[in-house]
Coordinates of C-alpha atoms in Angstrom, one line a residue:
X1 CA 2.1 -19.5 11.3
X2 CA 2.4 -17.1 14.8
X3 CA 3.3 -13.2 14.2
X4 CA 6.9 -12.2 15.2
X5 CA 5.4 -10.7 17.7
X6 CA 3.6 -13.7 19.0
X7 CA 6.9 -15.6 18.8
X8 CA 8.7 -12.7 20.9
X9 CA 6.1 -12.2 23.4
X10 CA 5.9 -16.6 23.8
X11 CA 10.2 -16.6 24.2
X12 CA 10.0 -13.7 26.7
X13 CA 7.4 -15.7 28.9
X14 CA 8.4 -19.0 28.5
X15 CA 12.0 -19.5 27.6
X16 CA 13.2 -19.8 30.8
X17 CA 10.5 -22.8 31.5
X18 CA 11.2 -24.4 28.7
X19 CA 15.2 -24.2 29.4
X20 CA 14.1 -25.4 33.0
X21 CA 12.4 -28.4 31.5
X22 CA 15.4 -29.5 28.8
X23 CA 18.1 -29.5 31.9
X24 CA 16.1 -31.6 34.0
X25 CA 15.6 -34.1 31.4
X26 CA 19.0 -33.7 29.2
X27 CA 21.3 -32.5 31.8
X28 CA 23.4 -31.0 29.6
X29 CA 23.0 -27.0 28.2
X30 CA 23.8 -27.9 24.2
X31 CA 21.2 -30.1 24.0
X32 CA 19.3 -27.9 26.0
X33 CA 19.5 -25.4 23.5
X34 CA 19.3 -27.1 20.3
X35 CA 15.9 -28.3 22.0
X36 CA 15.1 -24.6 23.1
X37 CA 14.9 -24.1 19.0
X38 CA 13.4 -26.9 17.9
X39 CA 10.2 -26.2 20.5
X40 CA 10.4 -22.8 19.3
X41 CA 10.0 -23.2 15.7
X42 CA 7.2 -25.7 16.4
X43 CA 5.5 -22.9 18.0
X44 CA 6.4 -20.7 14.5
X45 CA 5.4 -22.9 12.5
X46 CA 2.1 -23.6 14.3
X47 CA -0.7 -22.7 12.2
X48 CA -4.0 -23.0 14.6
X49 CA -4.6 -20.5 17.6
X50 CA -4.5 -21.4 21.3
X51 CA -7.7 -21.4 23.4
X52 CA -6.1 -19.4 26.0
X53 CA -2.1 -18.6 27.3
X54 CA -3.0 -21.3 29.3
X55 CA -3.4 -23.9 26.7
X56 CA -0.2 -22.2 25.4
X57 CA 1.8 -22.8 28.3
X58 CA 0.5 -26.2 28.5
X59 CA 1.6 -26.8 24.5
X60 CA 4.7 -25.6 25.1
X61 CA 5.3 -27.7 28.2
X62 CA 4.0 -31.0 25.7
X63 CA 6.2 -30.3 23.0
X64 CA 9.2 -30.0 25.4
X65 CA 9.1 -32.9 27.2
X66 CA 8.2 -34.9 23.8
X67 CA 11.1 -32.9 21.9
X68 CA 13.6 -34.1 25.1
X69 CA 12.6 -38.2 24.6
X70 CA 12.9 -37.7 21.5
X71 CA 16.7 -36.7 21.7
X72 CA 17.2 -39.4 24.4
X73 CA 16.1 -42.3 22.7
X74 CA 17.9 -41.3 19.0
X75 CA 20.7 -43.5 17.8
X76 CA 23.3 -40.7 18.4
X77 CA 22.4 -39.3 21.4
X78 CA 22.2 -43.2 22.7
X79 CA 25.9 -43.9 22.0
X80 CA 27.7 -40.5 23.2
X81 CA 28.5 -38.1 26.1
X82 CA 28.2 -35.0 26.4
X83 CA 31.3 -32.8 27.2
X84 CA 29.6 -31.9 30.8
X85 CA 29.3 -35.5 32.4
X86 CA 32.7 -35.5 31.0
X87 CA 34.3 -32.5 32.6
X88 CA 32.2 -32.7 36.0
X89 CA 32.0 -29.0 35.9
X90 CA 30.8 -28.3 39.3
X91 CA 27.3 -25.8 39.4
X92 CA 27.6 -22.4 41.2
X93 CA 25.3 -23.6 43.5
X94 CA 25.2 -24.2 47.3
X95 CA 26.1 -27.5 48.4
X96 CA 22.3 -27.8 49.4
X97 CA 20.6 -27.2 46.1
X98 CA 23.2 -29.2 44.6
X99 CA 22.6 -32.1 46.0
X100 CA 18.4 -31.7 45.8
X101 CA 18.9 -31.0 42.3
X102 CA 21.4 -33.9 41.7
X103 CA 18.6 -36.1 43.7
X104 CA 15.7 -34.8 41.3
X105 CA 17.9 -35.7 38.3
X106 CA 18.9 -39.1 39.4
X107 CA 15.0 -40.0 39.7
X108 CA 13.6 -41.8 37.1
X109 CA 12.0 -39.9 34.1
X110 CA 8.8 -40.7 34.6
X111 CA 8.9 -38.9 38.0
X112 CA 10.8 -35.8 37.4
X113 CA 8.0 -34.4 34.7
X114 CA 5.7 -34.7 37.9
X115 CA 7.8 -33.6 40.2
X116 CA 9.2 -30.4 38.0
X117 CA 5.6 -29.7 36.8
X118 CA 4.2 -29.6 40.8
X119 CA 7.2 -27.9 42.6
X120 CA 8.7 -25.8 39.9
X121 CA 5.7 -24.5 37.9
X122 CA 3.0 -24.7 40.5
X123 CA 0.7 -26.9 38.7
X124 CA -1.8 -29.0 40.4
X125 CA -2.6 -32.8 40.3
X126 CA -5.1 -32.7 38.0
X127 CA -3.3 -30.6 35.8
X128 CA -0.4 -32.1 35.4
X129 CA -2.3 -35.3 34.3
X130 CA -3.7 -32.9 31.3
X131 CA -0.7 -31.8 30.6
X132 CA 1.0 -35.3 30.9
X133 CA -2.1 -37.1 29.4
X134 CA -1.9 -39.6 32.7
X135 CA -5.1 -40.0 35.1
X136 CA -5.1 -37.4 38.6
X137 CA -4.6 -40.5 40.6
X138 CA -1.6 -41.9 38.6
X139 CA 0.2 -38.0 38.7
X140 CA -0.6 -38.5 42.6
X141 CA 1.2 -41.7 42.3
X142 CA 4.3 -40.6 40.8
X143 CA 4.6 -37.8 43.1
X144 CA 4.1 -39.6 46.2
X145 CA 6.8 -42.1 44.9
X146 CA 9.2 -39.9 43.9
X147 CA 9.2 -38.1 47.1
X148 CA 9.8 -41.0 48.9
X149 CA 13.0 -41.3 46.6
X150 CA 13.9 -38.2 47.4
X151 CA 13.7 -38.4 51.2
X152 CA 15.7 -41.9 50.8
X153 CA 18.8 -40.5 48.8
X154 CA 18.8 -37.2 51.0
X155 CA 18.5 -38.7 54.3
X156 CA 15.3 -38.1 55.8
X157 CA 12.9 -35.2 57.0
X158 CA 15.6 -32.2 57.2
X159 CA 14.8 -31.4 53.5
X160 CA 10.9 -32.0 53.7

């Protein structure tokens, strides 16, 4: 079990990457935070030390992702809506981002863990296929396809 003070100094550094993570996958910020706790007491509950805050990160990033399919593919979350696809509220966002970020959620899920993980978090190839448990060459795969997605529903090169 982690010290409070493990816990605090793990929210303070990751909370916003793990919040990141549950919006691109959920879309919606309830389930976004009941996931935000659930990852959270995994990580209090843990029992076994981490090699290095890198291994941490990379934990953290694991359990997310798996916490976020695991609230997809459940019977209730299967045969509802949540209140936000319902009301449409629109982001406080330029029209710009908005529409990149509505692109990068309409791509298939097995994309946008590669594509957050490369262009949000910095992570590399090779990395990411750690993280993800996939092969370098199948994480290059997946981002070279989900570009191309990209550039198809935004209309070319003026987004790069």
């Amino acid at each position: 079990m982690q010290s409070e003070r493990e816990v605090n100094r793990a929210i303070e550094r990751y909370s916003d990457m793990v919040k990141r993570i549950c919006l691109i996958h959920l879309q919606n910020r309830a389930d976004t935070e009941d996931i935000f706790q659930t990852v959270f007491l995994k990580y209090v509950l843990r029992s076994t030390p981490f090699e290095n805050e890198e291994h941490e990160k990379a934990w953290l990033i694991r359990v997310t992702v798996n916490a976020c399919r695991d609230l997809r593919r459940s019977f209730f979350k299967s045969r509802t809506v949540s209140l936000d696809a319902l009301l449409d509220v629109p982001a406080p966002m330029q029209q710009d981002h908005r529409e990149v970020l509505e692109a990068v959620l309409s791509l298939p899920a097995k994309y946008k863990d590669a594509v957050y993980l490369h262009y949000y978090e910095g992570y590399t190839a090779e990395e990411i296929g750690e993280i993800l448990g996939k092969k370098t060459n199948t994480v290059y795969t997946l981002l070279t396809r989900a570009r191309a997605l990209l550039k198809e529903k935004l209309g070319g090169e003026e987004y790069g």
